[in-house]
Coordinates of C-alpha atoms in Angstrom, one line a residue:
M591 CA 114.7 193.4 -53.2
K592 CA 114.9 196.2 -50.6
K593 CA 116.5 199.4 -51.9
N594 CA 117.9 202.5 -50.0
I595 CA 119.8 205.4 -51.4
L596 CA 122.3 207.0 -49.6
K597 CA 123.5 210.6 -50.4
V598 CA 126.3 210.9 -48.4
S599 CA 126.7 214.9 -49.0
L600 CA 123.7 214.6 -46.3
S601 CA 120.9 213.4 -48.0
M602 CA 118.6 210.6 -49.2
L603 CA 118.1 210.1 -52.7
V604 CA 114.8 208.0 -53.2
L605 CA 115.1 205.4 -55.9
G606 CA 112.8 206.0 -58.9
L607 CA 112.3 209.7 -57.8
V608 CA 113.6 213.0 -58.7
I609 CA 113.2 214.6 -55.3
V610 CA 115.8 215.4 -53.1
L611 CA 115.3 215.3 -49.2
S612 CA 117.6 217.4 -47.2
S613 CA 118.8 215.8 -44.1
C614 CA 120.5 218.7 -42.5
S615 CA 120.0 222.4 -42.7
N616 CA 123.7 223.2 -43.4
S617 CA 124.4 220.1 -46.0
E618 CA 126.1 221.0 -48.8
D619 CA 124.6 219.1 -52.1
L620 CA 126.7 218.9 -55.0
A621 CA 123.6 218.0 -56.8
D622 CA 122.2 221.2 -56.4
G623 CA 125.0 222.7 -58.2
A624 CA 128.0 222.9 -56.7
T625 CA 131.3 222.4 -58.5
S626 CA 134.4 220.5 -58.1
Q627 CA 137.6 222.5 -57.2
N628 CA 141.1 221.9 -58.1
G629 CA 140.1 218.3 -59.9
M630 CA 138.6 217.5 -56.5
E631 CA 135.2 215.5 -56.7
R632 CA 132.7 215.5 -53.4
V633 CA 131.8 211.9 -54.1
S634 CA 127.8 210.5 -53.6
F635 CA 126.9 207.3 -52.8
T636 CA 123.7 204.8 -53.3
I637 CA 123.1 201.8 -51.4
A638 CA 120.7 199.2 -52.2
E639 CA 120.2 196.1 -49.6
K640 CA 119.6 193.0 -51.6
D641 CA 117.3 190.2 -50.2
Y642 CA 118.3 186.6 -50.4
E643 CA 118.5 184.9 -53.8
A644 CA 117.5 181.2 -54.3
A645 CA 120.6 178.8 -54.6
V646 CA 121.1 177.3 -58.3
G647 CA 123.5 174.5 -58.8
A648 CA 126.3 172.6 -56.9
T649 CA 129.3 174.4 -55.7
G650 CA 132.0 172.9 -53.6
T651 CA 135.6 172.1 -53.2
R652 CA 135.1 168.3 -52.9
A653 CA 133.4 166.1 -54.6
T654 CA 129.6 167.3 -55.3
A655 CA 126.4 165.6 -56.2
Q656 CA 123.3 167.1 -58.0
P657 CA 120.7 167.9 -55.9
Q658 CA 118.7 164.8 -55.2
T659 CA 115.7 163.4 -53.2
E660 CA 116.5 160.3 -50.4
V661 CA 114.1 158.3 -48.6
Q662 CA 115.6 157.2 -45.5
D663 CA 114.3 154.6 -43.2
L664 CA 114.1 155.6 -39.7
G665 CA 113.1 152.5 -38.5
D666 CA 110.0 151.6 -36.4
G667 CA 107.5 152.7 -39.4
W668 CA 109.0 155.8 -39.8
T669 CA 110.6 157.2 -43.3
A670 CA 111.7 160.4 -44.3
E671 CA 112.1 161.9 -48.1
V672 CA 114.9 164.4 -48.3
S673 CA 116.2 166.9 -50.3
L674 CA 118.1 170.2 -50.7
V675 CA 116.4 172.3 -52.9
P676 CA 116.8 176.1 -53.7
D677 CA 114.6 178.4 -51.5
T678 CA 112.1 180.0 -54.2
T679 CA 110.3 182.3 -51.7
H680 CA 113.1 184.6 -52.0
S681 CA 113.5 184.3 -55.6
V682 CA 110.8 187.0 -56.8
A683 CA 111.3 189.7 -59.0
P684 CA 112.6 192.7 -57.1
K685 CA 110.3 195.7 -56.8
V686 CA 111.3 199.1 -57.3
A687 CA 111.9 200.6 -53.6
T688 CA 110.2 204.1 -53.1
R689 CA 110.3 203.8 -49.3
A690 CA 113.2 203.9 -46.7
I691 CA 113.9 201.0 -44.6
Y692 CA 112.9 200.1 -41.3
G693 CA 114.3 200.7 -38.3
S694 CA 118.1 201.8 -38.2
S695 CA 121.4 200.5 -40.3
H696 CA 124.5 202.2 -40.0
Y697 CA 127.1 202.0 -42.7
T698 CA 130.6 202.7 -43.1
I699 CA 132.2 203.5 -46.5
Q700 CA 135.8 203.8 -47.3
A701 CA 138.1 204.7 -50.4
Y702 CA 141.6 203.0 -51.2
Q703 CA 144.0 204.0 -53.9
G704 CA 146.8 201.5 -54.3
G705 CA 145.9 199.9 -51.3
V706 CA 146.3 203.4 -48.9
L707 CA 143.0 204.4 -47.4
K708 CA 141.9 207.9 -48.9
G709 CA 138.9 208.8 -46.8
Q710 CA 135.9 207.7 -45.4
T711 CA 132.4 208.2 -44.1
K712 CA 130.0 207.4 -41.8
G713 CA 126.1 207.5 -40.9
T714 CA 122.9 205.7 -40.1
F715 CA 119.7 205.4 -42.3
N716 CA 116.9 205.4 -40.2
N717 CA 113.6 205.5 -42.1
S718 CA 114.0 208.5 -44.8
T719 CA 117.2 210.2 -43.3
F720 CA 120.8 210.0 -43.4
T721 CA 122.2 211.2 -40.3
P722 CA 126.4 211.3 -40.3
D723 CA 128.0 210.4 -37.2
T724 CA 129.2 213.1 -35.1
G725 CA 132.1 215.2 -36.4
D726 CA 131.6 213.5 -39.8
E727 CA 131.2 216.0 -42.5
G728 CA 128.9 212.9 -44.5
N729 CA 131.2 212.9 -47.6
I730 CA 134.4 211.9 -49.5
I731 CA 136.0 214.5 -51.1
L732 CA 138.6 212.7 -53.8
P733 CA 141.0 214.1 -56.5
H734 CA 140.2 212.4 -60.0
G735 CA 141.4 209.1 -60.2
T736 CA 140.7 205.5 -59.7
Y737 CA 139.8 204.0 -56.4
D738 CA 138.5 201.3 -54.8
F739 CA 135.8 201.2 -52.2
V740 CA 134.5 199.4 -49.3
C741 CA 131.1 199.6 -47.9
F742 CA 130.0 197.6 -44.6
N743 CA 127.6 197.7 -41.7
D744 CA 128.2 197.7 -37.9
K745 CA 128.3 193.7 -37.7
V746 CA 131.7 193.7 -39.9
S747 CA 135.0 194.3 -37.5
T748 CA 137.9 195.9 -39.1
N749 CA 141.8 195.6 -38.3
G750 CA 143.5 197.5 -41.1
T751 CA 143.0 196.2 -44.1
Q752 CA 141.3 192.8 -43.1
Y753 CA 137.4 192.6 -42.5
S754 CA 135.6 189.7 -40.4
V755 CA 132.2 188.5 -39.3
N756 CA 131.6 186.1 -36.7
R757 CA 129.2 183.3 -37.3
A758 CA 126.7 185.0 -35.0
D759 CA 126.3 188.1 -37.3
A760 CA 126.4 185.9 -40.5
G761 CA 122.5 186.9 -40.7
T762 CA 122.6 190.8 -40.1
A763 CA 126.1 191.7 -41.6
R764 CA 126.4 193.0 -45.0
F765 CA 129.5 194.0 -46.9
A766 CA 130.5 195.3 -50.4
V767 CA 133.7 196.1 -52.6
K768 CA 133.8 198.0 -55.4
R769 CA 137.2 198.3 -57.3
G770 CA 138.5 200.3 -60.7
V771 CA 136.1 203.5 -59.9
V772 CA 137.2 206.3 -62.1
I773 CA 136.3 209.5 -60.3
N774 CA 136.5 212.2 -62.9
Q775 CA 133.0 213.5 -63.7
D776 CA 132.1 217.0 -62.8
P777 CA 130.1 218.5 -61.1
K778 CA 128.8 215.3 -59.5
Q779 CA 129.5 211.3 -59.0
Y780 CA 127.7 208.4 -57.9
V781 CA 129.4 205.2 -56.4
A782 CA 126.6 202.7 -56.4
F783 CA 126.6 199.8 -53.6
E784 CA 124.4 196.4 -53.6
M785 CA 124.8 195.4 -50.3
K786 CA 124.3 191.8 -49.2
H787 CA 124.5 189.7 -46.8
V788 CA 127.8 188.2 -45.8
G789 CA 126.5 184.8 -44.7
S790 CA 123.8 182.3 -46.0
M791 CA 120.7 181.4 -45.3
V792 CA 119.2 177.6 -44.6
T793 CA 115.7 176.7 -43.8
F794 CA 115.0 173.2 -42.6
N795 CA 111.3 172.7 -43.5
L796 CA 109.7 169.3 -41.9
A797 CA 106.5 168.7 -43.4
F798 CA 104.2 165.7 -41.5
V799 CA 102.8 163.7 -44.8
N800 CA 100.7 161.8 -43.5
C801 CA 101.0 162.3 -39.7
P802 CA 99.6 166.0 -38.9
I803 CA 99.5 166.8 -35.3
T804 CA 96.9 168.5 -33.9
G805 CA 97.8 172.0 -32.7
E806 CA 95.7 174.9 -30.4
Y807 CA 96.6 178.6 -30.4
Y808 CA 98.0 179.6 -26.8
S809 CA 98.4 183.1 -28.1
V810 CA 96.0 185.3 -30.4
M811 CA 96.6 188.7 -31.4
Q812 CA 92.4 188.7 -32.6
P813 CA 92.4 190.4 -36.0
G814 CA 89.9 193.3 -37.0
I815 CA 88.2 194.9 -40.1
T816 CA 91.2 196.3 -41.4
Y817 CA 93.7 194.4 -40.5
V818 CA 95.0 190.8 -40.0
G819 CA 95.9 189.2 -36.9
W820 CA 98.2 186.1 -35.8
G821 CA 98.4 183.6 -33.3
E822 CA 101.4 181.2 -32.0
Y823 CA 100.2 177.6 -32.0
K824 CA 101.4 174.5 -30.3
P825 CA 101.1 170.5 -30.3
E826 CA 98.0 170.0 -28.2
K827 CA 98.9 167.0 -26.3
P828 CA 102.1 167.3 -24.2
A829 CA 103.7 163.9 -25.4
E830 CA 103.3 165.4 -29.1
R831 CA 105.6 168.5 -28.4
L832 CA 108.1 167.4 -30.7
K833 CA 112.2 168.6 -30.2
Y834 CA 114.7 168.1 -32.3
T835 CA 118.4 169.4 -32.8
I836 CA 120.3 170.5 -36.2
E837 CA 123.6 169.7 -35.5
T838 CA 126.8 168.8 -37.2
A839 CA 130.1 167.1 -36.2
P840 CA 133.2 169.1 -34.6
N841 CA 135.5 171.5 -36.5
K842 CA 132.7 171.2 -39.6
I843 CA 130.9 174.9 -39.6
P844 CA 132.9 178.6 -40.0
E845 CA 132.9 180.7 -36.9
K846 CA 134.4 183.3 -38.7
E847 CA 135.1 184.7 -42.0
V848 CA 138.2 187.3 -42.7
Y849 CA 138.2 189.0 -45.7
D850 CA 141.8 190.7 -46.9
F851 CA 141.3 193.8 -48.9
S852 CA 144.9 194.1 -50.2
M853 CA 145.0 190.4 -51.3
D854 CA 141.5 190.2 -52.3
N855 CA 140.6 186.8 -50.8
Y856 CA 138.9 185.0 -47.7
S857 CA 140.1 182.7 -45.0
Y858 CA 138.3 181.0 -42.2
P859 CA 140.6 180.6 -39.5
V860 CA 138.2 179.3 -36.9
M861 CA 136.1 176.4 -37.2
G862 CA 133.1 175.0 -34.9
K863 CA 130.0 173.1 -34.7
E864 CA 126.1 173.4 -35.2
N865 CA 123.8 172.6 -32.3
F866 CA 120.8 174.3 -31.7
S867 CA 117.0 172.8 -30.3
V868 CA 113.9 173.6 -31.9
N869 CA 110.4 173.2 -30.7
V870 CA 107.4 172.3 -33.1
E871 CA 105.7 175.2 -32.7
G872 CA 104.3 177.7 -35.4
R873 CA 102.7 181.4 -36.3
N874 CA 99.7 181.3 -38.1
T875 CA 97.9 184.3 -39.8
A876 CA 94.5 184.5 -39.0
Y877 CA 92.8 185.8 -42.4
S878 CA 89.1 185.0 -41.2
Y879 CA 88.5 187.9 -38.9
G880 CA 87.7 186.9 -34.9
I881 CA 87.6 183.3 -35.7
F882 CA 90.8 182.4 -33.7
W883 CA 91.0 182.6 -29.7
V884 CA 93.1 180.5 -27.4
G885 CA 92.6 176.8 -27.4
S886 CA 91.1 176.9 -30.9
K887 CA 92.3 173.7 -32.6
L888 CA 94.4 173.2 -36.2
G889 CA 96.4 170.8 -37.9
I890 CA 100.1 171.6 -37.6
Y891 CA 101.5 169.9 -40.9
N892 CA 105.1 171.3 -41.0
N893 CA 107.5 173.0 -39.2
N894 CA 110.3 175.5 -40.0
S895 CA 113.5 176.6 -38.6
T896 CA 116.1 178.8 -40.2
S897 CA 119.3 179.3 -39.4
Y898 CA 122.3 181.5 -40.9
Y899 CA 125.8 180.3 -42.0
L900 CA 129.1 181.9 -43.3
P901 CA 130.1 180.8 -47.0
T902 CA 131.8 177.4 -47.4
S903 CA 129.8 175.9 -44.8
D904 CA 128.2 172.1 -46.5
C905 CA 124.7 171.4 -46.1
G906 CA 125.7 167.5 -46.5
D907 CA 127.2 168.0 -42.8
F908 CA 123.9 168.5 -41.1
K909 CA 121.6 166.3 -39.3
L910 CA 118.3 166.6 -38.0
T911 CA 117.6 164.0 -34.4
F912 CA 114.4 164.3 -32.7
T913 CA 114.9 164.4 -29.0
F914 CA 111.5 164.5 -27.9
G915 CA 107.7 163.0 -28.9
E916 CA 105.6 160.8 -30.4
I917 CA 103.0 161.2 -32.9
Y918 CA 99.8 158.5 -32.5
G919 CA 101.7 156.8 -30.1
Q920 CA 104.9 156.0 -32.5
S921 CA 108.0 157.6 -30.6
L922 CA 110.5 159.7 -32.8
V923 CA 113.0 160.1 -30.1
G924 CA 116.9 159.5 -31.3
K925 CA 115.6 159.1 -34.8
S926 CA 118.0 161.1 -37.3
I927 CA 117.7 162.4 -41.0
T928 CA 120.9 163.4 -42.9
V929 CA 121.2 166.0 -45.8
P930 CA 121.8 163.7 -48.9
T931 CA 123.3 166.5 -51.2
H932 CA 127.0 168.3 -50.2
K933 CA 126.5 171.6 -51.1
L934 CA 128.7 174.7 -49.9
V935 CA 126.8 177.6 -49.5
E936 CA 127.2 180.8 -50.5
A937 CA 126.9 184.6 -49.7
N938 CA 123.6 185.6 -49.8
K939 CA 122.0 182.6 -50.9
S940 CA 118.8 180.7 -49.7
Y941 CA 118.8 176.9 -49.0
N942 CA 115.9 174.7 -48.2
V943 CA 116.2 171.5 -46.8
K944 CA 113.0 169.9 -47.3
I945 CA 111.9 166.7 -45.2
K946 CA 109.1 164.9 -45.6
L947 CA 107.9 162.7 -42.6
R948 CA 106.0 159.5 -43.3
M949 CA 104.5 157.3 -41.0
S950 CA 104.8 153.9 -43.2
K951 CA 102.4 152.4 -41.3
N952 CA 98.6 153.0 -41.8
M953 CA 96.1 152.8 -39.0
Y954 CA 92.6 151.3 -39.4
L955 CA 89.3 151.7 -38.2
F956 CA 88.3 148.6 -36.5
K957 CA 84.3 147.2 -36.2
D958 CA 84.3 147.7 -32.2
G959 CA 84.8 151.7 -33.2
T960 CA 88.2 151.8 -32.2
A961 CA 91.2 152.7 -34.2
G962 CA 94.9 151.6 -34.3
F963 CA 97.4 149.4 -36.1
L964 CA 96.8 146.1 -37.4
A965 CA 99.6 144.4 -35.3
D966 CA 98.5 145.9 -32.3
N967 CA 95.2 144.7 -32.5
P968 CA 95.3 141.2 -33.9
S969 CA 91.8 140.2 -32.7
K970 CA 89.9 142.9 -34.0
T971 CA 88.2 143.2 -37.4
P972 CA 89.1 146.2 -39.8
I973 CA 86.4 148.0 -41.5
G974 CA 88.2 151.2 -42.5
V975 CA 91.4 152.9 -43.2
V976 CA 92.0 155.9 -41.3
I977 CA 92.9 158.8 -43.3
D978 CA 92.9 161.7 -40.5
P979 CA 93.3 160.2 -36.9
Y980 CA 92.6 163.5 -35.3
A981 CA 89.4 164.2 -37.5
H982 CA 88.2 160.9 -36.7
L983 CA 88.2 160.1 -40.8
A984 CA 88.1 157.1 -42.4
V985 CA 87.1 155.3 -45.6
A986 CA 85.6 152.2 -46.1
L987 CA 87.8 149.1 -47.1
K988 CA 85.3 148.1 -50.0
D989 CA 83.0 149.5 -52.2
A990 CA 78.9 150.0 -50.9
D991 CA 77.6 148.0 -53.5
D992 CA 80.8 145.1 -53.0
G993 CA 80.5 144.3 -57.0
G994 CA 76.6 145.2 -57.5
T995 CA 75.2 147.5 -59.7
P996 CA 76.3 150.9 -59.2
P997 CA 73.5 153.4 -58.5
V998 CA 72.8 157.0 -60.0
W999 CA 73.0 160.2 -58.0
S1000 CA 69.6 161.5 -58.6
Y1001 CA 67.2 161.9 -61.4
S1002 CA 67.3 166.0 -61.2
N1003 CA 69.3 168.7 -63.1
T1004 CA 68.4 171.0 -60.7
Q1005 CA 70.2 172.5 -57.6
E1006 CA 69.9 169.9 -54.8
S1007 CA 72.9 171.4 -52.3
S1008 CA 73.3 174.7 -50.4
S1009 CA 76.6 175.8 -52.2
P1010 CA 77.0 174.3 -55.5
V1011 CA 80.9 175.3 -56.7
E1012 CA 81.2 177.7 -59.8
S1013 CA 84.9 177.9 -60.2
F1014 CA 88.0 175.6 -59.9
D1015 CA 89.1 177.6 -57.0
D1016 CA 85.9 176.7 -55.4
L1017 CA 86.2 173.1 -56.2
F1018 CA 89.6 172.3 -55.0
Y1019 CA 90.1 175.1 -52.4
N1020 CA 86.4 175.9 -51.0
G1021 CA 84.6 172.9 -51.6
G1022 CA 83.3 171.9 -48.1
M1023 CA 80.3 169.6 -47.1
N1024 CA 77.3 170.0 -49.6
Y1025 CA 75.2 168.5 -47.4
S1026 CA 74.8 167.8 -43.8
Y1027 CA 72.1 165.1 -44.1
I1028 CA 71.9 161.9 -45.6
S1029 CA 69.0 162.0 -47.6
S1030 CA 66.9 158.8 -47.6
S1031 CA 65.8 160.1 -51.5
N1032 CA 69.0 159.8 -53.0
P1033 CA 69.9 156.3 -54.5
A1034 CA 74.0 156.9 -54.1
R1035 CA 73.7 158.7 -50.7
Q1036 CA 71.5 155.7 -49.4
L1037 CA 73.6 153.1 -50.5
A1038 CA 76.4 155.0 -48.7
R1039 CA 74.6 155.3 -45.4
D1040 CA 73.2 151.5 -45.5
Y1041 CA 76.6 150.4 -45.4
Y1042 CA 76.6 150.2 -41.5
Q1043 CA 74.4 146.5 -42.2
T1044 CA 77.5 145.7 -44.1
V1045 CA 80.1 146.1 -41.8
G1046 CA 78.3 146.0 -38.4
F1047 CA 79.5 149.5 -37.3
G1048 CA 77.9 153.0 -37.6
S1049 CA 74.2 154.2 -37.3
S1050 CA 71.2 154.2 -39.6
S1051 CA 70.0 157.7 -38.4
S1052 CA 69.8 160.6 -41.3
A1053 CA 71.0 163.2 -38.6
V1054 CA 74.2 165.4 -39.4
I1055 CA 77.5 163.6 -40.3
G1056 CA 79.7 162.9 -37.5
V1057 CA 77.6 163.1 -35.2
D1058 CA 75.4 159.9 -35.8
K1059 CA 78.6 158.1 -36.9
V1060 CA 76.9 157.6 -40.4
W1061 CA 78.5 156.7 -43.6
Y1062 CA 78.5 159.2 -46.3
I1063 CA 80.2 160.1 -49.6
P1064 CA 82.9 162.2 -49.5
T1065 CA 83.2 165.6 -50.8
L1066 CA 85.9 165.5 -53.8
T1067 CA 88.6 167.4 -51.4
E1068 CA 87.8 164.5 -49.1
F1069 CA 88.6 161.9 -51.6
L1070 CA 92.0 163.6 -53.0
K1071 CA 92.9 163.6 -49.4
M1072 CA 92.7 159.9 -49.1
G1073 CA 94.8 159.9 -52.4
N1074 CA 97.5 161.9 -50.5
V1075 CA 97.6 160.3 -47.6
L1076 CA 97.3 156.9 -48.3
G1077 CA 99.4 157.5 -51.7
E1078 CA 101.3 160.9 -51.6
L1079 CA 99.0 161.6 -54.4
E1080 CA 99.7 165.0 -56.1
Y1081 CA 97.9 167.0 -58.3
T1082 CA 97.4 170.0 -60.5
V1083 CA 95.0 172.6 -59.7
P1084 CA 93.5 174.1 -63.1
T1085 CA 92.6 177.3 -64.2
G1086 CA 90.4 179.1 -66.4
D1087 CA 86.8 178.6 -67.6
P1088 CA 85.2 175.4 -65.9
S1089 CA 82.3 175.0 -68.4
N1090 CA 83.7 172.3 -70.4
F1091 CA 84.3 170.3 -67.1
F1092 CA 80.8 171.2 -65.8
A1093 CA 79.3 169.6 -69.2
G1094 CA 81.4 166.3 -68.9
A1095 CA 84.5 166.7 -70.1
P1096 CA 87.2 164.5 -68.5
L1097 CA 89.7 166.3 -66.3
N1098 CA 93.1 164.6 -65.5
I1099 CA 94.7 166.6 -62.7
L1100 CA 97.6 163.8 -62.0
K1101 CA 101.2 165.0 -60.7
S1102 CA 102.0 161.8 -59.5
I1103 CA 100.9 159.0 -56.9
N1104 CA 102.5 155.8 -55.2
M1105 CA 100.0 153.4 -56.6
T1106 CA 101.4 150.5 -54.9
R1107 CA 101.3 152.3 -51.2
F1108 CA 98.1 153.2 -52.1
N1109 CA 96.4 149.9 -52.9
K1110 CA 98.3 148.1 -50.3
A1111 CA 96.6 150.6 -47.4
F1112 CA 93.3 148.5 -48.5
T1113 CA 94.6 145.0 -49.6
D1114 CA 96.9 144.5 -46.1
A1115 CA 93.5 144.5 -44.1
G1116 CA 91.5 142.5 -46.8
G1117 CA 90.0 145.2 -48.5
T1118 CA 89.6 146.3 -52.5
P1119 CA 91.4 149.7 -53.6
P1120 CA 88.9 152.4 -54.8
T1121 CA 90.8 152.6 -58.2
N1122 CA 89.9 152.3 -61.6
N1123 CA 86.2 152.7 -61.1
A1124 CA 84.3 156.5 -61.4
Y1125 CA 83.0 157.1 -57.8
W1126 CA 80.2 159.6 -56.9
T1127 CA 81.7 162.7 -54.8
N1128 CA 79.4 164.6 -52.4
T1129 CA 80.8 167.7 -54.6
E1130 CA 77.7 169.3 -56.8
C1131 CA 78.5 172.3 -59.4
K1132 CA 76.9 175.1 -60.9
G1133 CA 76.8 174.3 -64.5
N1134 CA 75.1 176.3 -67.7
G1135 CA 71.9 177.6 -67.2
T1136 CA 69.8 175.7 -64.9
Y1137 CA 72.3 172.3 -65.2
Y1138 CA 73.8 171.3 -62.0
P1139 CA 76.2 168.4 -62.5
Q1140 CA 77.5 166.2 -59.8
V1141 CA 81.2 165.4 -59.4
Q1142 CA 82.7 162.0 -60.7
V1143 CA 86.2 160.9 -60.1
S1144 CA 88.4 157.9 -60.7
L1145 CA 91.7 157.0 -59.6
G1146 CA 94.5 155.2 -61.9
S1147 CA 98.3 154.6 -61.7
T1148 CA 98.7 157.2 -64.8
S1149 CA 95.8 159.4 -63.9
C1150 CA 93.3 161.0 -61.7
N1151 CA 89.9 162.1 -63.7
L1152 CA 87.4 164.3 -62.7
R1153 CA 84.1 164.8 -64.4
G1154 CA 81.0 166.9 -64.0
Q1155 CA 78.5 164.4 -64.4
F1156 CA 74.9 164.4 -65.4
K1157 CA 73.3 163.0 -62.3
G1158 CA 71.1 160.3 -63.9
L1159 CA 74.8 158.6 -64.9
T1160 CA 75.7 155.9 -62.9
A1161 CA 79.3 155.6 -60.6
K1162 CA 80.2 153.6 -57.5
V1163 CA 80.3 154.4 -53.8
R1164 CA 83.1 154.5 -51.3
P1165 CA 81.8 155.4 -48.2
F1166 CA 83.5 157.6 -45.9
I1167 CA 82.6 158.0 -42.0
K1168 CA 83.5 160.1 -39.0
Y1169 CA 83.8 157.8 -36.1

């Protein structure tokens, strides 16, 4: 929560400190020892600007349903998994604010007694300074008694005791009321305001689960040694620069909110509709110094769009409709996604509409080296399932041994790779390709390389993977990516000491997997799923002392087990290829 403390008697009191910063040389500061006269108080105020809070539960005046996930068939092989969830990015514990706000913020504070305005003050926050308006004394002097106070910024309009906000200002308007405040303390008294947003924030998160788009940077601020830069990117191919609209039917969205102070109630006299367009583009922070430049490629895995609404807007009225674009040649134009949960939004709350877009048809690698859908290539022989068409990454339809004896990795306990992993973070996040070359002396890797003889595609070369179309054993991260793309695999990353794992103890990381979908990706093309057996990965670990185990992984309907195994044990080989 971003807090800003306003001392209306022309000073700023920083929260958590006892230092009073004078904002004007002729200010009269009650906190410096001035006393009230004839029962009159010069009232001071504190203002805390509160961040959006995650919405919890369902509210509303119509029949409501608890948050739910719904799978929607969009047709032509596209599906969308949709849910309305709290936006947890705004639910972190508030930090103590010891800084002024950034930019400028103008507030009005009014004091009422018995519905009659008794005084007001106006002023501007600008970093660490509060400056009263010209002609304003910067304070409110009140007789002892009970008062109601109103505080609001310039995005709130007033007409007597009515306060109104237009939807265009829902994201920036702030408003607070405090009733029944007793003013009777000598020599000073504070009234604290917690300024909340009048509107709510709704974010639509569109994730491309198994159909990431190749993007490129078109605007990059190069990072330096002491600062992190950022870049803006868009889909590389013009046909894949998706566009969609967020819309509602007419008369569904409040366009104006009116708060009647005297009646203490809210009304929404003007209703309208939502209709705004979104381009699938984004911004990415460049944490690696200097490696991003205009034209650099990256994968676009999701797209966020955020809008702000007045309370009582119903999330169930929103619809996302694609108006332009395709992915992998599969058009999305005209396909619509709706929100399955009715939820009336509340002031200062944030909501996240999560949409997981999936292409239900799998792409395949064919014997002639091309890739596409089975239905579009009836005369071609499939040899692999495509995991990432942009990276030209595919997994073989069958094991390399095809029912034969599983091979050992090697007969060595010593280090064989250039970068063995030493922690769980390295294992799951930083584990790249341990080997750039396919060694003919390693039994498991030799078996993978020779797979080209079985399927009639590939190379016998021992050159760099991805250059000469060699079949190879995947790293652990590539194996898990296969599970995620083909079977929606979700897993937990462990923490702590990995020594037991390095010593061969099993580690079950499975959260969930759609095993039916995963297996079908292979059996549809006459293949055999890589399940319920231990498989070698191309990931070496640094164990205790001079022991360097190799990672084995097995995938099933109830487990995804990993082991750091002695290399002289056996496991199956499922070849991958960069075609």
